Backbone as a ProteinNet text record, in pm:
[ID]
protein_1_A
[PRIMARY]
XXXXXXXXXXXXXXXXXXXXXXXXXXXXXXXXXXXXXXXXXXXXXXXXXXXXXXXXXXXXXXXXXXXXXXXXXXXXXXXXXXXXXXXXXXXXXXXXXXXXXXXXXXXXXXXXXXXXXXXXXXXXXXXXXXXXXXXXXXXXXXXXXXXXXXXXXXXXXXXXXXXXXXXXXXXXXXXX
[TERTIARY]
667.6	690.3	699.8	755.8	769.2	636	535	402.5	341.3	367.7	314.6	379.8	508.2	577.5	527.5	508.9	454.8	313.9	232.2	96.1	100.3	194.3	208.8	249.1	342.5	386.9	272.3	194.6	81.8	-25.2	-47.6	-143.5	-94.3	34.8	92	72.5	91.1	66.3	-80.7	-169	-312.7	-347	-281.2	-302.9	-261	-145.2	-96.1	-191.7	-241.1	-336.1	-464.7	-513.7	-636.2	-616.4	-497.6	-469.1	-469.1	-408	-406.6	-548.6	-632.7	-771.5	-861.8	-807.2	-884.4	-1008.8	-990.6	-1099.9	-1082.8	-1163.3	-1150.9	-1188.8	-1290.9	-1332.5	-1223	-1163.3	-1055.5	-934.1	-906.6	-793.2	-816.3	-938.1	-969.7	-956	-1003.4	-993.6	-847.9	-767.1	-625.3	-552.2	-584.7	-525.2	-559.9	-683.9	-727.8	-647.8	-619.2	-536.9	-395.6	-343.3	-210.1	-211.5	-318.7	-332.2	-320.9	-393	-388.6	-249.6	-178.7	-44.6	54.3	48.7	147.5	109.7	-19.1	-61.5	-14.7	-23.9	21.7	172.9	242.8	387.2	419.1	312.4	331.8	358.7	337.5	364.3	235.2	195.7	64.3	51.5	155.8	145.5	122.8	196	179.7	42.6	-0.2	-131.7	-242.3	-228.2	-330.5	-341.5	-228.7	-230	-301.1	-268.1	-330.8	-478.5	-511.9	-652.6	-735.4	-678.4	-749.7	-766.5	-668.6	-682.1	-789.9	-794.6	-899.8	-1037.2	-1049.3	-1175.4	-1214.8	-1118.3	-1145.1	-1199.9	-1138	-1182.4	-1321.2	-1345.7	-1476.7	-1588.1	-1556.5	-1656.3	-1679.9	-1574.5	-1584.9	-1671.4	-1653.7	-1732.5	-1877.5	-1898.2	-2033.3	-2082	-1991.5	-2026.9	-2031.6	-2152.4	-2168.4	-2118.9	-2144.9	-2103.2	-1950.7	-1883.4	-1736.8	-1678.1	-1745.9	-1702.5	-1706.6	-1812.5	-1824.6	-1710.5	-1672.8	-1561	-1430.5	-1411.5	-1289.6	-1284.5	-1397.5	-1402.1	-1370.1	-1421.7	-1393.3	-1243.7	-1182.3	-1038.4	-956.5	-994.9	-924.5	-942.8	-1062.8	-1087.8	-997.6	-979.6	-891.5	-747.9	-702	-565.8	-554.3	-652.1	-649.1	-654.5	-737.6	-746.3	-615.2	-557.6	-431.2	-319.8	-327.6	-222.6	-264.1	-374.6	-415.5	-490.7	-529.1	-607.1	-755.7	-800.2	-934.3	-1045.4	-1029.4	-1133.8	-1151.4	-1040.5	-1048.8	-1112.1	-1071.8	-1128.2	-1279.4	-1322.9	-1465.8	-1542.9	-1488.9	-1552.4	-1563.1	-1454.1	-1454.5	-1557.7	-1558.3	-1652.3	-1797.4	-1823.6	-1962.1	-2012.8	-1927.6	-1968.3	-1987.8	-1899.8	-1913.2	-2045.6	-2077.2	-2201	-2323.5	-2321.2	-2434.6	-2454.7	-2345.3	-2356.6	-2407.4	-2357.9	-2401.7	-2549.4	-2594.6	-2737.8	-2818.9	-2768.2	-2840.1	-2853	-2747.2	-2753.3	-2806.2	-2830.2	-2887.6	-2788.4	-2663.2	-2559.6	-2552.4	-2653	-2669.2	-2553.2	-2508.6	-2403	-2273.8	-2233.3	-2108.7	-2130.2	-2255.8	-2284	-2236.9	-2254	-2215.1	-2065.7	-1986.4	-1841.5	-1804.5	-1870.4	-1842.6	-1888.1	-2001.5	-2046.7	-1946	-1890.5	-1788	-1665.1	-1626.1	-1511.8	-1539.1	-1660	-1698.7	-1689.5	-1736.9	-1734.1	-1590.8	-1500.5	-1360.8	-1302.2	-1330	-1278.8	-1340.4	-1470.2	-1535.7	-1476.8	-1448.2	-1386.3	-1250.4	-1170.4	-1037.2	-1046.2	-1155.5	-1175.7	-1237.8	-1269.2	-1323.1	-1474	-1543.7	-1689.4	-1747.8	-1748.9	-1790.8	-1939	-2019.7	-2164.3	-2192.5	-2132	-2151.5	-2090.3	-1976.5	-1912.7	-2007.5	-2063.9	-2154.5	-2278	-2332.2	-2449.3	-2419.9	-2304.1	-2267.9	-2241.2	-2180	-2156.1	-2287.1	-2383.4	-2512.3	-2585.9	-2573.7	-2632.2	-2564.8	-2431.9	-2357.3	-2394.2	-2406	-2440.7	-2573.5	-2672.7	-2804.6	-2797.8	-2719.5	-2705.1	-2636.8	-2527.3	-2455.1	-2540.7	-2617.9	-2704.5	-2809.6	-2864.2	-2967.3	-2908.7	-2787.2	-2726.9	-2660.3	-2630.4	-2562.2	-2411.7	-2356.2	-2211	-2143.3	-2096.1	-2039.5	-1904.5	-1826.8	-1696.7	-1714.9	-1804.8	-1833.6	-1892.2	-1981.2	-2043.2	-1937.4	-1842.7	-1736.3	-1655.1	-1624.3	-1549.7	-1626.9	-1756.1	-1838.7	-1849.7	-1870.6	-1880.6	-1749.9	-1638.4	-1509.1	-1495.2	-1537.5	-1530.2	-1626.2	-1743.1	-1835.1	-1771.8	-1702.8	-1632.2	-1524.9	-1455.1	-1351.2	-1412.8	-1525.8	-1593.1	-1641.8	-1700.6	-1750.1	-1634.7	-1523.8	-1406.2	-1358	-1358.3	-1316.2	-1409.6	-1536.5	-1634.6	-1631.2	-1546.8	-1538.6	-1646.1	-1720.9	-1828.2	-1770	-1690.5	-1607.3	-1686	-1795.7	-1876.5	-1934.3	-1986.7	-2042.1	-1931.6	-1815.5	-1703.1	-1666.2	-1656.9	-1623.3	-1727.2	-1853.2	-1961.9	-1949.7	-1921.5	-1906.7	-1781.6	-1670.9	-1548.9	-1567.8	-1632.1	-1659.1	-1754	-1853.9	-1946.3	-1876.3	-1769.2	-1696.2	-1618.5	-1597.3	-1521.7	-1609.4	-1739.7	-1831.7	-1845.4
3642.1	3549.3	3405.9	3389.9	3255.5	3185.6	3259.9	3200.9	3162	3241.1	3209.4	3083.4	3071.1	2950.6	2828.3	2843.3	2732	2696.8	2798.5	2773.8	2700.4	2739.9	2671.9	2525.8	2500.5	2363.2	2278.9	2336.9	2263.3	2235.7	2330.9	2309	2197.1	2193.3	2087.6	1950.8	1942.9	1815.2	1776	1872.7	1844	1796.6	1854.6	1811.3	1665.1	1630	1491.8	1395.1	1435	1351.6	1332.7	1440.2	1432	1338.9	1341.4	1251.1	1106.2	1080.7	945	896	985.6	950.8	953.3	1002.5	1019.2	1103.5	1211.8	1302.4	1433.2	1449	1566.6	1696	1690.3	1811.5	1858.8	1765.4	1799.1	1850.6	1789.8	1835.1	1978.7	2005.8	2141.6	2242	2206.1	2296.7	2321.5	2216.1	2230.6	2312.6	2288.1	2368	2515.5	2541	2678.5	2745.8	2671	2725.1	2756.8	2668.9	2692.7	2816.5	2833	2952	3077.9	3081.3	3197.7	3225.6	3119.7	3136.6	3186.8	3131.8	3174.8	3309.1	3338.2	3469.5	3578.9	3552.3	3649	3672.6	3577.5	3592.6	3663.1	3696.1	3767.6	3678.4	3550.9	3455.7	3433.9	3537.2	3537.1	3434.8	3416.3	3320	3179	3142.3	3010.3	2998.1	3106.1	3106.2	3085.9	3148.5	3135.7	2991.1	2927.1	2786.8	2698.5	2715.8	2634.8	2670	2796.9	2837.8	2777.5	2769.9	2707.4	2557.2	2492.8	2350.6	2332.7	2423.9	2420.5	2432.2	2524.8	2543.2	2416.1	2354	2231.1	2122.7	2108.4	2006.4	2037.8	2163.8	2200.2	2181.8	2206.5	2179.8	2030	1951.9	1806.9	1751.7	1807	1765.7	1812.2	1924.1	1975.4	2067.6	2128.5	2218.5	2362.3	2410.5	2544	2656	2645.4	2752.1	2762.3	2649.5	2651	2686.8	2646.3	2685	2836.7	2897.6	3043.9	3110.7	3054.3	3109.9	3098.4	2985.4	2967	3066.2	3086.3	3184.8	3324.1	3356.5	3486.4	3499.6	3393.4	3396	3416.5	3349.3	3365.9	3508.8	3562.5	3701.9	3797.1	3770.6	3855	3851.7	3733	3720.3	3793.6	3774.1	3841.8	3993.5	4041.1	4186.5	4240	4165.8	4209.1	4223	4141.9	4144.5	4226.4	4301.8	4392.1	4325.8	4201.2	4132	4151.1	4276.2	4314.3	4244.8	4226.5	4159.5	4015.6	3947	3809.8	3809.2	3904.4	3913.8	3934.5	4019.6	4046.9	3920.6	3843.2	3716	3624	3612.9	3527.9	3576	3706	3761.1	3744.8	3766.7	3756.1	3612.7	3516.1	3375.5	3341	3391.5	3370.2	3427.6	3548.1	3613	3532.2	3482.8	3401.4	3277.4	3211.5	3093.1	3130.5	3239.3	3283.1	3319.6	3382.1	3414	3285.4	3187.2	3060.9	2984.1	2985.2	2911.7	2997	3125.8	3213.6	3262.6	3270.1	3317.2	3470.3	3534.2	3679.3	3753.7	3708.2	3780.2	3789.2	3679.7	3686.6	3749.4	3761.4	3833.7	3978	4037.4	4177.6	4195.3	4103.4	4110.6	4099.4	4007.9	3991.4	4113.3	4170.8	4294	4406.6	4413.8	4514.7	4488.9	4361.9	4327.8	4363	4335	4369.5	4520.8	4594.4	4740.7	4793.4	4734.9	4778.8	4755.1	4638.5	4606.6	4698.8	4720.5	4811.1	4952.6	4995.3	5125.8	5130.4	5027.2	5022.8	5018.7	4964.6	4956.8	5085.2	5180.5	5309.4	5314.7	5209.6	5206.6	5248.2	5379.1	5430.7	5407.2	5413.1	5391.9	5250.1	5151.6	5012.4	4988.5	5052.6	5040.1	5088.5	5206.5	5262.2	5174.4	5122.2	5034	4914.3	4851.8	4735.8	4773.9	4890	4936	4962	5020.5	5047.2	4917.3	4817.2	4685.5	4624.8	4631.8	4577.9	4653.3	4784.1	4866.2	4822.8	4800.7	4760.2	4627.1	4534.3	4403.9	4420.7	4496.9	4516.6	4590.2	4689.2	4760.7	4667.5	4580.9	4487.4	4384.7	4338.7	4234.6	4290.3	4420.9	4480.8	4459.7	4420	4398.7	4534.8	4587.4	4722.4	4729.4	4625.1	4623.2	4626.2	4541	4540.3	4672.5	4727	4855.9	4966	4964.1	5064.5	5056.2	4934.6	4917.8	4976.2	4946.5	4994.6	5146.9	5202.7	5348.2	5415.1	5356.2	5410.4	5404.4	5293.3	5280.4	5375.2	5398.3	5498.1	5637.4	5665.2	5793.1	5806.3	5699.9	5699.7	5727.5	5662.1	5681.2	5825.9	5879.4	6017.7	6115.4	6087.1	6173.8	6173.1	6057.5	6045.7	6124.4	6132.9	6206.9	6356.5	6397.8	6539	6583	6489.2	6520.7	6512.7	6612.2	6605.8	6610.8	6687.4	6692.2	6554.2	6488.6	6354.2	6254.7	6269.9	6181.5	6190.6	6312.5	6332.7	6268.6	6285.8	6229.3	6076.2	6011	5865	5823.1	5894.8	5859.2	5873	5980.8	5998.4	5890.2	5854.4	5748	5614.2	5593.8	5467.5	5459.5	5572.4	5575.3	5557.8	5573.1	5564.7	5424.6
3540.3	3429.2	3479.1	3598.3	3654.4	3671.3	3718.1	3734.4	3600.5	3497	3364.7	3307.9	3330.3	3282.8	3358.8	3489.6	3568.5	3522.8	3493.6	3444.2	3310.7	3226.2	3096.6	3117	3207.7	3236	3291.2	3381	3438.7	3333.5	3245.7	3136.8	3045.4	3020.5	2936.4	3001	3133.2	3202.2	3192.5	3202.7	3191.2	3050	2949.6	2810.5	2795.4	2850.2	2842.9	2912.2	3029.1	3102.2	3021.2	2962.9	2882.2	2763.1	2704.1	2592	2639.1	2754.8	2810.1	2836.5	2886.5	2918.1	2794.9	2684	2560.5	2584.1	2658.7	2694.7	2616.6	2511	2424.7	2495.5	2580.3	2651.9	2747.2	2819.1	2910.5	2833.2	2719.6	2638.4	2589.7	2544.3	2497.9	2612.1	2730.4	2845.5	2882.7	2880.6	2913.9	2807.8	2682.2	2574.7	2591.9	2630.1	2649.9	2762.1	2867.7	2976.1	2926.8	2842.9	2787.6	2697.4	2620.6	2535.9	2621.4	2732.4	2819.6	2872.9	2911.7	2968	2863.3	2743.7	2643.6	2582	2577	2528	2624	2752.7	2852.7	2844.3	2785	2764.2	2632.3	2555.3	2430	2310	2324.6	2215.8	2135.2	2061.9	1996.8	1884.8	1805.1	1694	1746.7	1848.7	1909.8	1975.9	2041	2106	2003.6	1887.9	1784	1734.7	1713.7	1667.5	1769.7	1897	2001.3	2020.4	2006.5	2018.1	1905.6	1787	1674.7	1697.1	1759.3	1794.3	1900.8	1997.3	2099	2033.4	1939.9	1868.3	1793.1	1726.2	1651.7	1744.9	1861	1956.8	2011	2040.5	2095.9	1993.2	1868.3	1763.3	1750.6	1762.1	1753.1	1865.8	1984.5	2100.1	2085.5	2017	1995.6	2105.7	2177.9	2287	2234.2	2205.9	2146.4	2236.9	2366.4	2458.2	2463	2471.1	2475.3	2338.7	2232.2	2097.8	2084.3	2137	2132.8	2208	2322.4	2398.9	2320.5	2254.4	2174.9	2059.5	1994.4	1885.8	1937.2	2054.5	2114.1	2143.8	2195.9	2224.5	2097	1990.8	1863.5	1813.1	1830.9	1794.6	1871.4	2000.9	2082.8	2029.8	1994.8	1941.8	1809.1	1721.6	1591.6	1607.2	1699.5	1722.3	1778.1	1869.9	1931.7	1828.1	1722.8	1619.5	1497.7	1509.2	1402.1	1287.6	1303	1199.6	1232.4	1213	1257.2	1179.3	1050.2	971.4	1019.9	1046.3	1098.5	1236.9	1320.8	1455.3	1448.7	1358.6	1345.6	1307.8	1215.5	1176.4	1298.5	1374.6	1494.7	1595.5	1622.6	1720.6	1677.1	1549.1	1501.1	1513.4	1479.6	1494.1	1641.6	1726.2	1869.9	1920.6	1877.1	1919.5	1875.6	1752.3	1703.8	1791.5	1827.5	1913.1	2052	2107.2	2239.5	2238.2	2131.2	2118.7	2111.3	2036	2019.5	2150.4	2233.2	2359.5	2474.6	2447.7	2549.6	2653.8	2618.3	2710.8	2704.4	2761.7	2751.8	2816.5	2933.4	3003.7	2922.3	2861.2	2784.5	2646.1	2604.5	2480	2490.6	2607.8	2626	2604.7	2656.8	2639	2491.6	2421.5	2278.8	2199.7	2236.1	2169.8	2191.4	2310.5	2337.7	2249.6	2236.5	2150.4	2004.5	1959.6	1821.8	1802.9	1902.4	1894.6	1884.4	1960.7	1956.1	1817.5	1761.1	1627.5	1523.1	1532.8	1437	1448.6	1571	1593.3	1522.7	1543.3	1481.4	1329.2	1276.5	1131.4	1077.4	1167.2	1124.2	1111.6	1153	1144.2	1279.3	1303.5	1433.7	1461.7	1358.3	1377.5	1426.1	1360.1	1401.7	1539.7	1565.6	1696.2	1805.5	1785.5	1885.4	1903.5	1794.5	1802.7	1893.4	1874.2	1955.4	2100.2	2121.4	2258	2331.4	2263	2326.9	2360.9	2275.1	2305.5	2427.6	2432	2545.8	2673.7	2662.1	2778.2	2837.9	2752.7	2801.1	2876	2825.1	2891.1	3026.2	3028.8	3154.7	3257.6	3214.1	3307.4	3366.2	3282.7	3329.4	3426	3395.9	3480	3605.2	3604.7	3718.5	3717.8	3606.1	3593	3578.6	3689.8	3690.6	3620.3	3627.1	3559.7	3408.2	3358.9	3215.4	3170.1	3251.8	3219.2	3212.5	3305.1	3304.3	3174.9	3130.8	3004.7	2887.2	2881.9	2771.3	2773.9	2891.1	2901.1	2859	2898.1	2856.7	2704.7	2644.4	2498.4	2427.9	2487.5	2431.1	2436.7	2544.9	2555.4	2448.8	2425.1	2320.7	2183.5	2157.1	2027.6	2013.2	2119	2113.1	2098.1	2162.1	2149	2003.9	1942.5	1802.2	1709.9	1747.6	1667.9	1698.4	1793.5	1829.5	1926.5	1981.4	2075.7	2217.6	2252.1	2371.1	2501.8	2505.9	2627.5	2658.5	2554.3	2573.2	2607.7	2545.2	2574.4	2722.6	2772.3	2912	3002.6	2967.5	3047.2	3055.6	2940.4	2941.9	3018.8	2999.5	3071.8	3223.2	3264.2	3407	3459.1	3377.9	3415.8	3434.5	3359.9	3371.1	3502.7	3565.4	3691.1	3814.1	3796.2	3911.9	3964.2
[MASK]
++++++++++++++++++++++++++++++++++++++++++++++++++++++++++++++++++++++++++++++++++++++++++++++++++++++++++++++++++++++++++++++++++++++++++++++++++++++++++++++++++++++++++++++++

């Protein structure tokens, strides 16, 4: 916890410096760091307010790639607090921006997030569709950590559908 508090304090100093310099990009980056520190402490409501301010600044600056990251962060907070419909809206907008700027690698992570939310909302078909898209991206890029997450989530989806042999196969694949 001490490191998280120190990270929050350092992010706050960076926010103050960015304000003095009147640098919106630096302020957004520092705010984003603070979001991570306070979210790790479980302060989700406060994290959401700051994440939305980060998003506002990134839109003002006009940085689509960073805006997409902010939307994804807000989606994570909304999903963590059970606001799945809001999370889905955030993730879908993030995905559209990532597709527009060609950020294929981070698209896979967002597709995985969309799949998790769709799973929680009971839409297993859409969840699986997004997981398979993410899987293809991770396989092409060679991102084994991302691929393991997707395979584990595919196993979870198959287990929910009662397809236990396939679930086991995906879960075991995630361990390789």
